[in-house]
Tab-separated table of C-alpha atoms in Angstrom:
chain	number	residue	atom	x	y	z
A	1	UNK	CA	-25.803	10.411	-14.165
A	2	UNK	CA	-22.824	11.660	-11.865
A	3	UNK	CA	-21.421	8.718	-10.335
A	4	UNK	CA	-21.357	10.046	-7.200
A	5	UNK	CA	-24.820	9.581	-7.070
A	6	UNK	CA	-24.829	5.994	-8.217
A	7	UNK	CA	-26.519	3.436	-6.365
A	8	UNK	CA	-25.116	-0.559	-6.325
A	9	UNK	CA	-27.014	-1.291	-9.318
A	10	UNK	CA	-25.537	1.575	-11.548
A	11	UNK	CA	-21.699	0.653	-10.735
A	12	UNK	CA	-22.612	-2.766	-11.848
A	13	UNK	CA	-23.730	-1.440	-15.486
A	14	UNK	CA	-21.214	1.313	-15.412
A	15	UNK	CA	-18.246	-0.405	-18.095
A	16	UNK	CA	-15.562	1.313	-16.523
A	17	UNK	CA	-16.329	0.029	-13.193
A	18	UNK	CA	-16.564	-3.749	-14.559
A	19	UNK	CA	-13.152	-2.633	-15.882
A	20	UNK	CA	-11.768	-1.959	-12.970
A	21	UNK	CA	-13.354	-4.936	-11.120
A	22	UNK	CA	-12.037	-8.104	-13.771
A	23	UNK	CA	-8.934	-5.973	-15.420
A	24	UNK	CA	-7.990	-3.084	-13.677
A	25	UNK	CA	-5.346	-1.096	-15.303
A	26	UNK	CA	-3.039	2.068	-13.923
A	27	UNK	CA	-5.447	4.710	-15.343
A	28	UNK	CA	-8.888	2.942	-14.107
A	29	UNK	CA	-6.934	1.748	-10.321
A	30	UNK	CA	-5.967	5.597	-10.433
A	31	UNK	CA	-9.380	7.063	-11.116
A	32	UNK	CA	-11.037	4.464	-9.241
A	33	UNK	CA	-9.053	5.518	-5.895
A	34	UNK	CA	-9.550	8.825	-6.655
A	35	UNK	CA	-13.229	8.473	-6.541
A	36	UNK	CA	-13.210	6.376	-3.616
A	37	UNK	CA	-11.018	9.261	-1.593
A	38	UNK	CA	-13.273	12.092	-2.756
A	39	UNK	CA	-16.393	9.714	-2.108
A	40	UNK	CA	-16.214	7.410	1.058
A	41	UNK	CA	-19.795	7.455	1.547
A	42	UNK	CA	-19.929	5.558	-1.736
A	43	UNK	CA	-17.413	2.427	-0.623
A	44	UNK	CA	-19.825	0.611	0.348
A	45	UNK	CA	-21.607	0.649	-2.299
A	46	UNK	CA	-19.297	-0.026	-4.470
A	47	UNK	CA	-17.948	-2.917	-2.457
A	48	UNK	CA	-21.346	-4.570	-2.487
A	49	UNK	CA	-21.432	-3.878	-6.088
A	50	UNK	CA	-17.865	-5.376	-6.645
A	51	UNK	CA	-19.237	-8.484	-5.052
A	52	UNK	CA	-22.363	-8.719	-7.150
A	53	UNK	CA	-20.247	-8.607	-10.462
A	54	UNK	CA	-17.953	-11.038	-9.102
A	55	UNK	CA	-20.808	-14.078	-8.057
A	56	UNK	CA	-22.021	-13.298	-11.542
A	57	UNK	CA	-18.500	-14.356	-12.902
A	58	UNK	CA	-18.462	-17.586	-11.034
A	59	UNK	CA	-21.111	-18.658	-13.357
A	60	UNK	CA	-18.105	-19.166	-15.595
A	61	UNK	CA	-15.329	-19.808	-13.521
A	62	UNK	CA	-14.086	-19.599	-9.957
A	63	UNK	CA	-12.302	-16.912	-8.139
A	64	UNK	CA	-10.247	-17.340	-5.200
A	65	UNK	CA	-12.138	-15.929	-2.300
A	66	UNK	CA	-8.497	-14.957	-0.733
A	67	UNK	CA	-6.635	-13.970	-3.631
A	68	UNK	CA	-9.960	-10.858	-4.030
A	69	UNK	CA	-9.767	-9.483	-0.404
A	70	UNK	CA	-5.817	-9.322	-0.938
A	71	UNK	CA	-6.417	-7.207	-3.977
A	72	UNK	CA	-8.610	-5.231	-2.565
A	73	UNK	CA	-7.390	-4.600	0.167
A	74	UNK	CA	-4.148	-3.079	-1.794
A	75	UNK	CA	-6.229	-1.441	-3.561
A	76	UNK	CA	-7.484	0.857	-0.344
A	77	UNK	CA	-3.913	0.711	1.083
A	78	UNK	CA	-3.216	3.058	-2.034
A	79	UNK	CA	-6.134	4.803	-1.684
A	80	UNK	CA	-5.516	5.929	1.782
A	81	UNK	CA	-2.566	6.780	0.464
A	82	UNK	CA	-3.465	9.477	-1.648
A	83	UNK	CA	-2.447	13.169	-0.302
A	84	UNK	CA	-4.264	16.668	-0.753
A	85	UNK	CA	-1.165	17.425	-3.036
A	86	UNK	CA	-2.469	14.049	-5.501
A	87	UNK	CA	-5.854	14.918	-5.423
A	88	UNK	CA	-5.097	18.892	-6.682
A	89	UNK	CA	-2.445	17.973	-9.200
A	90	UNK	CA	-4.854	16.200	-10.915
A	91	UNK	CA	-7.655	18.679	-10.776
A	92	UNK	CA	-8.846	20.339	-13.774
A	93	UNK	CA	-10.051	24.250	-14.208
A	94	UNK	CA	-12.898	24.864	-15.790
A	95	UNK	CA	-13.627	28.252	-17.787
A	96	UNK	CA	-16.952	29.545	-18.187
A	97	UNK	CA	-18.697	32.140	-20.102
A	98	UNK	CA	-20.006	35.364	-18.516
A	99	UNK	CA	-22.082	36.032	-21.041
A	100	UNK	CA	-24.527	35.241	-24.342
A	101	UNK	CA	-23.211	35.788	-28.201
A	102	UNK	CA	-25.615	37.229	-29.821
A	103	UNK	CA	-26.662	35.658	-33.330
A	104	UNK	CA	-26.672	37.752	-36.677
A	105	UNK	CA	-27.288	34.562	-38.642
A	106	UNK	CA	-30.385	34.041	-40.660
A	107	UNK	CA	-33.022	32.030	-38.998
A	108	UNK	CA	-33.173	28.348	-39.783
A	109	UNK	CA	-28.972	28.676	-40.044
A	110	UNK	CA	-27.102	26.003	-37.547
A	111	UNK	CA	-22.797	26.810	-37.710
A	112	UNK	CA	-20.942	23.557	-37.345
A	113	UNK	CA	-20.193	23.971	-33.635
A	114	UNK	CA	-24.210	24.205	-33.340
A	115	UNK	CA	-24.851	21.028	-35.630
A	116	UNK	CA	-21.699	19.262	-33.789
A	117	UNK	CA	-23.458	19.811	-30.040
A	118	UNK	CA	-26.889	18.656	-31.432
A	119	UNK	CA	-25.346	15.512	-32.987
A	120	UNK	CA	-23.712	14.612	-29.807
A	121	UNK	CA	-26.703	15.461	-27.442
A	122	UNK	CA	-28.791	12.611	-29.615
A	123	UNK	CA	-26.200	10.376	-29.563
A	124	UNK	CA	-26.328	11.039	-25.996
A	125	UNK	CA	-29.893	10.379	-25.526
A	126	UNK	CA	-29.478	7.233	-28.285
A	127	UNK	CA	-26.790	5.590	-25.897
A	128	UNK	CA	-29.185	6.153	-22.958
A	129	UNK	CA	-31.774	4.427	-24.279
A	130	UNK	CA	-29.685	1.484	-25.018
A	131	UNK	CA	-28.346	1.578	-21.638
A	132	UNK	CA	-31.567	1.691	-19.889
A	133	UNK	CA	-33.055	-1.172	-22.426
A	134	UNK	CA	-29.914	-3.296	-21.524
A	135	UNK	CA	-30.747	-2.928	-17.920
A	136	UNK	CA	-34.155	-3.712	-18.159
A	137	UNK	CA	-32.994	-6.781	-20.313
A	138	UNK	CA	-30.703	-7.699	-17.308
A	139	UNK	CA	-33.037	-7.004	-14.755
A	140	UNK	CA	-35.679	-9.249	-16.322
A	141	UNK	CA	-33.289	-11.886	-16.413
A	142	UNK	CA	-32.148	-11.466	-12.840
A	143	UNK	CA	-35.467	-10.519	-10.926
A	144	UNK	CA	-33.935	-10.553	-7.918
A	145	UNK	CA	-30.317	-9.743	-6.571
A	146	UNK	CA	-28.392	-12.607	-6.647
A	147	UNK	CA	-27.833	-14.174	-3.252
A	148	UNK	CA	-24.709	-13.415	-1.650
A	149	UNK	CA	-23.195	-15.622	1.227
A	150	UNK	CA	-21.418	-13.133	3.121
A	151	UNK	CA	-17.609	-14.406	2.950
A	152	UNK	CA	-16.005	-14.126	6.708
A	153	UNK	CA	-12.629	-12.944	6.240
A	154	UNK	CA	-9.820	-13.922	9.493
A	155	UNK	CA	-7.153	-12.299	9.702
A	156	UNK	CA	-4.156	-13.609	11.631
A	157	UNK	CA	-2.048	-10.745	13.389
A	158	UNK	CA	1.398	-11.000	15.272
A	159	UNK	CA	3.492	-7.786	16.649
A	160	UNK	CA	6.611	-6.829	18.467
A	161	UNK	CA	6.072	-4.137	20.664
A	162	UNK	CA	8.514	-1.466	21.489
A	163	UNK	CA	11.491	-2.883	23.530
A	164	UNK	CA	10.439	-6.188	22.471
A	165	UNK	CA	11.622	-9.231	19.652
A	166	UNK	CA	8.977	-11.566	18.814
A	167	UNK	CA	9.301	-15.045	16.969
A	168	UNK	CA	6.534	-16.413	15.230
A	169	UNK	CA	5.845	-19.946	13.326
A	170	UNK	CA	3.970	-20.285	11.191
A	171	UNK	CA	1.459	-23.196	10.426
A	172	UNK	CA	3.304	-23.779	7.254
A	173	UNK	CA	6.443	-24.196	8.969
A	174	UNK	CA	8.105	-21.054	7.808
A	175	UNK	CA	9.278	-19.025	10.599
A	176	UNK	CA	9.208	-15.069	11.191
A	177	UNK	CA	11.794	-12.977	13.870
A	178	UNK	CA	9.795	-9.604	13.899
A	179	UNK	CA	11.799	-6.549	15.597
A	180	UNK	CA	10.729	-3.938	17.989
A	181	UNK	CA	8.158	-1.971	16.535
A	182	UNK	CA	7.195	-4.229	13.711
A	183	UNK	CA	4.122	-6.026	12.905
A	184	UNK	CA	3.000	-8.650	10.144
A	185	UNK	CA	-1.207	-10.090	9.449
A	186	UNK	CA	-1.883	-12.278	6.446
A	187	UNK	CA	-5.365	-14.061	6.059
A	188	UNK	CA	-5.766	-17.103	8.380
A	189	UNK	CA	-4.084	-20.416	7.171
A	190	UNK	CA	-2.915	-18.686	4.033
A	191	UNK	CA	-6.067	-19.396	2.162
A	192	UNK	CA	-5.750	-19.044	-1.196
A	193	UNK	CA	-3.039	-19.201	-4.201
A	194	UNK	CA	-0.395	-17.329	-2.164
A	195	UNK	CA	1.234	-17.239	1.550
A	196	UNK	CA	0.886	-13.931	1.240
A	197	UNK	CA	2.144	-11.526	4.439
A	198	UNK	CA	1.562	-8.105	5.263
A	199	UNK	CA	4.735	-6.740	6.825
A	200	UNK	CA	5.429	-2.918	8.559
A	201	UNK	CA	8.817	-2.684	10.178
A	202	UNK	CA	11.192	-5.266	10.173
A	203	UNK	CA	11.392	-8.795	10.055
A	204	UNK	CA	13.547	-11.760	9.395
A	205	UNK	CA	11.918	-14.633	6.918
A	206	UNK	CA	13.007	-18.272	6.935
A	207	UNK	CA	10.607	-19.686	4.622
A	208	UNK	CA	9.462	-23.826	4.285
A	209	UNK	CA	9.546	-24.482	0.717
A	210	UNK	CA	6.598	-24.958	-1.199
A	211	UNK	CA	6.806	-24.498	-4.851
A	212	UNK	CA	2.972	-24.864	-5.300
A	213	UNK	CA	2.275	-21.992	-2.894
A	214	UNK	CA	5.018	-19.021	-3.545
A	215	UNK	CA	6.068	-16.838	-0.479
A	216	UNK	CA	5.044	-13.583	-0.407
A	217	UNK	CA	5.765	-10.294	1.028
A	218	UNK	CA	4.462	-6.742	0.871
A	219	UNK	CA	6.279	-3.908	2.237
A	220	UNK	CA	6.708	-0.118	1.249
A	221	UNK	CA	5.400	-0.799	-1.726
A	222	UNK	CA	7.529	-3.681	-2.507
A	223	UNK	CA	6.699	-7.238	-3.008
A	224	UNK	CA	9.208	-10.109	-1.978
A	225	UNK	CA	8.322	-13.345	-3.826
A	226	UNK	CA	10.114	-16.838	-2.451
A	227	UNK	CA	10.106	-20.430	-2.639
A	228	UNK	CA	12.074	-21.476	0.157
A	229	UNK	CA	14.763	-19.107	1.250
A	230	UNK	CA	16.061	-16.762	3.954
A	231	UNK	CA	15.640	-13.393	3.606
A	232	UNK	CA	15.486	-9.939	6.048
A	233	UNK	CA	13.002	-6.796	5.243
A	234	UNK	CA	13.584	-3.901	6.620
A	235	UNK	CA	10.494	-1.338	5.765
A	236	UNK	CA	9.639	1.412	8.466
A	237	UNK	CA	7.581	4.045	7.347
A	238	UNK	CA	8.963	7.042	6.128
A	239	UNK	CA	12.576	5.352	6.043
A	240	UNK	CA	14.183	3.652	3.005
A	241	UNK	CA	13.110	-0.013	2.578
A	242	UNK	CA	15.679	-2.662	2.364
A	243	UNK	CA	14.866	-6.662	1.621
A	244	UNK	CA	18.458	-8.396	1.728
A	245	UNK	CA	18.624	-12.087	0.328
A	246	UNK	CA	21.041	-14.774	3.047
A	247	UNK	CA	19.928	-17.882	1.321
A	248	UNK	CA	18.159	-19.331	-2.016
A	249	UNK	CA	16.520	-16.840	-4.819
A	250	UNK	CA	14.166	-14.333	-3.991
A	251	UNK	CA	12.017	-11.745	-6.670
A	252	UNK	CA	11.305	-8.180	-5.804
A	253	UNK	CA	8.325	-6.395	-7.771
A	254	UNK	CA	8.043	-2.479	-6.870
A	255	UNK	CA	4.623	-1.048	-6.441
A	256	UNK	CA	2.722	-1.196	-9.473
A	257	UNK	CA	5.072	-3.801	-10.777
A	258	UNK	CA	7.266	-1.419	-12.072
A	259	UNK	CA	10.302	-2.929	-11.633
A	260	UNK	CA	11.393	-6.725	-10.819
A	261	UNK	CA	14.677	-7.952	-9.636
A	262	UNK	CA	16.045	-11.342	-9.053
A	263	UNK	CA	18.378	-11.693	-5.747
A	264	UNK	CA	21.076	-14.175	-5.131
A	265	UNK	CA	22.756	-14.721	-1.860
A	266	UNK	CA	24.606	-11.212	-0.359
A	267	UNK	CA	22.486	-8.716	-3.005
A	268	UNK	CA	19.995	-6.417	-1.429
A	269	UNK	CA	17.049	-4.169	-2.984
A	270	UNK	CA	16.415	-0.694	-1.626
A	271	UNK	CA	13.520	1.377	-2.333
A	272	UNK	CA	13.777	5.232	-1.022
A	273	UNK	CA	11.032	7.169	-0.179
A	274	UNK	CA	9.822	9.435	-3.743
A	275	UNK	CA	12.326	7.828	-5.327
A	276	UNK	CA	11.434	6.010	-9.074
A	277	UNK	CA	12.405	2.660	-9.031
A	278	UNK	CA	13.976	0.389	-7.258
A	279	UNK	CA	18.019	-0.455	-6.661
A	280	UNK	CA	20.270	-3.437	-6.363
A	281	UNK	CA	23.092	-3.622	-4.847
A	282	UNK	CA	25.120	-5.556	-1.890
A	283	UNK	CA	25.423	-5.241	2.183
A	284	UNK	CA	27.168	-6.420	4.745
A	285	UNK	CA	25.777	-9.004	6.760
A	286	UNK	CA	26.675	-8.264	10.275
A	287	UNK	CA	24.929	-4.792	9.764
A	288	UNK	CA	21.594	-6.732	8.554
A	289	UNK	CA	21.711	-9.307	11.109
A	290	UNK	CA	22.682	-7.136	14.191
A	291	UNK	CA	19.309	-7.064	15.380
A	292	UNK	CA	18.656	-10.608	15.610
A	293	UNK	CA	21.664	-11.000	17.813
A	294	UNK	CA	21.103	-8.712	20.133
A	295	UNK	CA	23.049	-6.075	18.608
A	296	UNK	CA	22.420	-1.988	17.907
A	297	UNK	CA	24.275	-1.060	14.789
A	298	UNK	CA	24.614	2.294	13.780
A	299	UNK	CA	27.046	3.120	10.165
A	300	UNK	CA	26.997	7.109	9.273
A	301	UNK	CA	23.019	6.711	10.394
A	302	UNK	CA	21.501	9.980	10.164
A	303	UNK	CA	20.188	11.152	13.811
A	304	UNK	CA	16.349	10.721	13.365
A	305	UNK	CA	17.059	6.969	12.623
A	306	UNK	CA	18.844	6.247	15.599
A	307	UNK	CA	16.406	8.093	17.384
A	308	UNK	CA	13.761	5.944	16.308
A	309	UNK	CA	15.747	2.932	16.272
A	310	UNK	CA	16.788	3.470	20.424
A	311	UNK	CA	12.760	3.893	21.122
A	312	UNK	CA	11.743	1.077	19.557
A	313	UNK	CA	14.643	-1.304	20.884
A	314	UNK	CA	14.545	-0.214	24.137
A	315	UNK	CA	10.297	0.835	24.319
A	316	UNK	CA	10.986	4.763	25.272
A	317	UNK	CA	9.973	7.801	24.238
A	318	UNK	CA	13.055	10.597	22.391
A	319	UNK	CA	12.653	13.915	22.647
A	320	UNK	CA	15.172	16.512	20.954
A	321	UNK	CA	15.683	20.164	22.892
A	322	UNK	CA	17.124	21.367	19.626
A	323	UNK	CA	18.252	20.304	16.467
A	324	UNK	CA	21.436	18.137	15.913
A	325	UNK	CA	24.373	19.402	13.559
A	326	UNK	CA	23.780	19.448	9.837
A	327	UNK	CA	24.594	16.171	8.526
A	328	UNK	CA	25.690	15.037	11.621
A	329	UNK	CA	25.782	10.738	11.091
A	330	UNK	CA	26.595	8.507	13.812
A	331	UNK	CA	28.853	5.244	14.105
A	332	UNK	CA	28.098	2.528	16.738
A	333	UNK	CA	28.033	-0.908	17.822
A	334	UNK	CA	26.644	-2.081	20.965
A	335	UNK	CA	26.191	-5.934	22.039
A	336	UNK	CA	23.450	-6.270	24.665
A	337	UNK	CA	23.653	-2.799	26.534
A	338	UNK	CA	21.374	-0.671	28.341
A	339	UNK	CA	19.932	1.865	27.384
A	340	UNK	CA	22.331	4.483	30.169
A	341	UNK	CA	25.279	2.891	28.232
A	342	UNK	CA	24.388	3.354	24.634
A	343	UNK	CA	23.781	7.203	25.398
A	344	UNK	CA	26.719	7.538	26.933
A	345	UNK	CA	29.199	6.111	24.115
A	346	UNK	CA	26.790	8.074	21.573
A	347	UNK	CA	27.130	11.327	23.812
A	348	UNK	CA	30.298	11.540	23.513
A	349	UNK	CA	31.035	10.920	19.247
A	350	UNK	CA	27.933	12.738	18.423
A	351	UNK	CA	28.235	15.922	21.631
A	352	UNK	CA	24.962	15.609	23.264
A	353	UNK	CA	23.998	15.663	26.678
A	354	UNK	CA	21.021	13.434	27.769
A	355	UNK	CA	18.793	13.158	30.748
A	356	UNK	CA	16.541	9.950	31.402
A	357	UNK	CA	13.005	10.034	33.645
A	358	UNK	CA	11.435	6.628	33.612
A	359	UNK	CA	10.410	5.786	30.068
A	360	UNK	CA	11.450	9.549	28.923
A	361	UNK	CA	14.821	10.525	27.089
A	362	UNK	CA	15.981	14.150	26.408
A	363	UNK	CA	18.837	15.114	23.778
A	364	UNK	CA	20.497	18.382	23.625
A	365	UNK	CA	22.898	18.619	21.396
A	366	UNK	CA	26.110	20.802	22.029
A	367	UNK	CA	27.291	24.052	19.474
């Protein structure tokens, strides 16, 4: 049967799915998502089926409630991830005949390619037969679907709107400085093996040690592992990610765990968009900490940065009349200033002209 026309119960025979349910792998998570993309009607099934396999492995030992829905929830972050581009560079062409070979052979003669097909179609029909006996077998054991409690998942959820800073604490005593334009959510009193946050933007970490319960943070496809330390991650989308260590020891896994890097005090970890891998290195730590007091800070900053960096500090929206100079990188820092004044000491290194109405900015850049 195609699985697209699987119902709970099939996903919870099929071995590949069990696979991917108790020890997922790159090729399964990669098929897996694929099928989910090219299938969402079937998500719910398979979610329903995910949980069925899963009460049936509490017979024989317990699984953290928590540590599942962060999984999967990863799990359809990549998924919606996946572009038109994925999906067609893994397609596959298939070449069919247009017509029938006619056979000179004497009657009663199979060739080996004949032999070969009927082989395989009764090992085909053998392997059914096995499967369907199993799942009778199963079935008879299990009469009736196990009974699921229906988990309620809380999410906690803090943001910084545009123009705004927001500090958060946290009921473990670690405390969180987000930046304009940045949000974090992690599941409600950390339940589960991890303190495990969810960050997009930017935010500054001081973490409350707790060596049972390991610090965690996922961003652009990075994860941030600490103890008890002080660290700031920078991770808008489309920009390159940046997690800088001030204080203690901090680990940094890229996506897939593909790469993992110990910080000390003064080394960052950057992680460009399409680039393979990650890469250490150090930073200055008046640039990192400029936002948290109060300060823009621009060094050779390529022009749609800053634009998006002056709408979300001061909550306005940028528009460009025409494009800015190839290359063109701007160099700037501005302690506690309005808006007016900011564009006026950029206007005049980078050659713009601007024009403000209300909560609407307008660049045009000279020849």
């Amino acid at each position: 049967m195609e699985k697209n026309k699987y119902a709970i119960e099939d996903f919870v025979l099929d071995q590949q799915f069990r696979k991917w349910v108790f020890d997922p792998d790159l090729e399964t998570m990669d098929y897996w998502e694929s099928f989910m993309e090219a299938n969402p009607a079937k998500i719910d099934d398979m979610s329903k089926a995910r949980q069925v396999l899963l009460h049936m492995a509490k017979m024989k030992h317990e699984v953290g409630t928590a540590e599942l829905v962060v999984k999967w929830e990863k799990i359809k972050e990549r998924a919606s991830k996946i572009t038109p581009e994925d999906r067609a560079a893994k397609s596959v062409v298939l070449r069919t005949r247009t017509g029938l070979n006619h056979s000179t052979e004497p009657r009663g003669y199979h060739p080996p390619e004949k032999r070969r097909k009927r082989l395989l179609k009764i090992f085909a029909i053998s392997t059914l037969l096995l499967s369907v006996g199993f799942a009778v077998l199963w079935w008879a054991q299990y009469p009736e679907p196990p009974q699921l409690t229906e988990t309620v998942i809380e999410w906690t959820e803090f943001e910084a709107t545009k123009g705004k800073k927001t500090v958060v604490s946290l009921h473990d005593g670690s405390k969180v400085t987000l930046n304009s334009g940045s949000n974090i959510r992690y599941l409600k009193n950390f339940d589960g093996q991890r303190r495990e946050v969810f960050l997009v933007g930017e935010a500054l970490f001081e973490v409350a040690p707790d060596a049972s319960k390991p610090f965690v943070v996922n961003a652009a496809g990075m994860e941030t592992k600490a103890l008890g330390t002080i660290f700031n991650v920078k991770a808008f989308e489309g920009r390159t990610a940046q997690v800088s260590l001030l204080e203690g020891s901090v680990e940094v896994t890229g996506e897939a765990g593909t790469d993992s890097i110990v910080l000390h005090p003064g080394e960052a970890v950057r992680n460009r968009p399409g680039q393979i891998g990650l890469r250490k290195g150090k930073f200055e730590t008046e640039e990192v900490m400029a936002w948290t007091n109060k300060t823009l800070y621009f060094k050779n900053t390529p022009v749609p940065d800053v634009v998006e960096e002056l709408e979300n500090w001061y909550g306005v929206d940028i528009v460009l009349a025409n494009n800015p100079p190839t290359n063109l990188k701007i160099t700037g820092k501005y302690y506690d200033q309005t808006l007016r004044n900011v564009l006026e000491g950029l206007s005049y290194a980078a050659n713009f002209e601007y024009e403000m109405k209300e909560d609407n900015v307008s660049l045009k850049f000279n020849p």
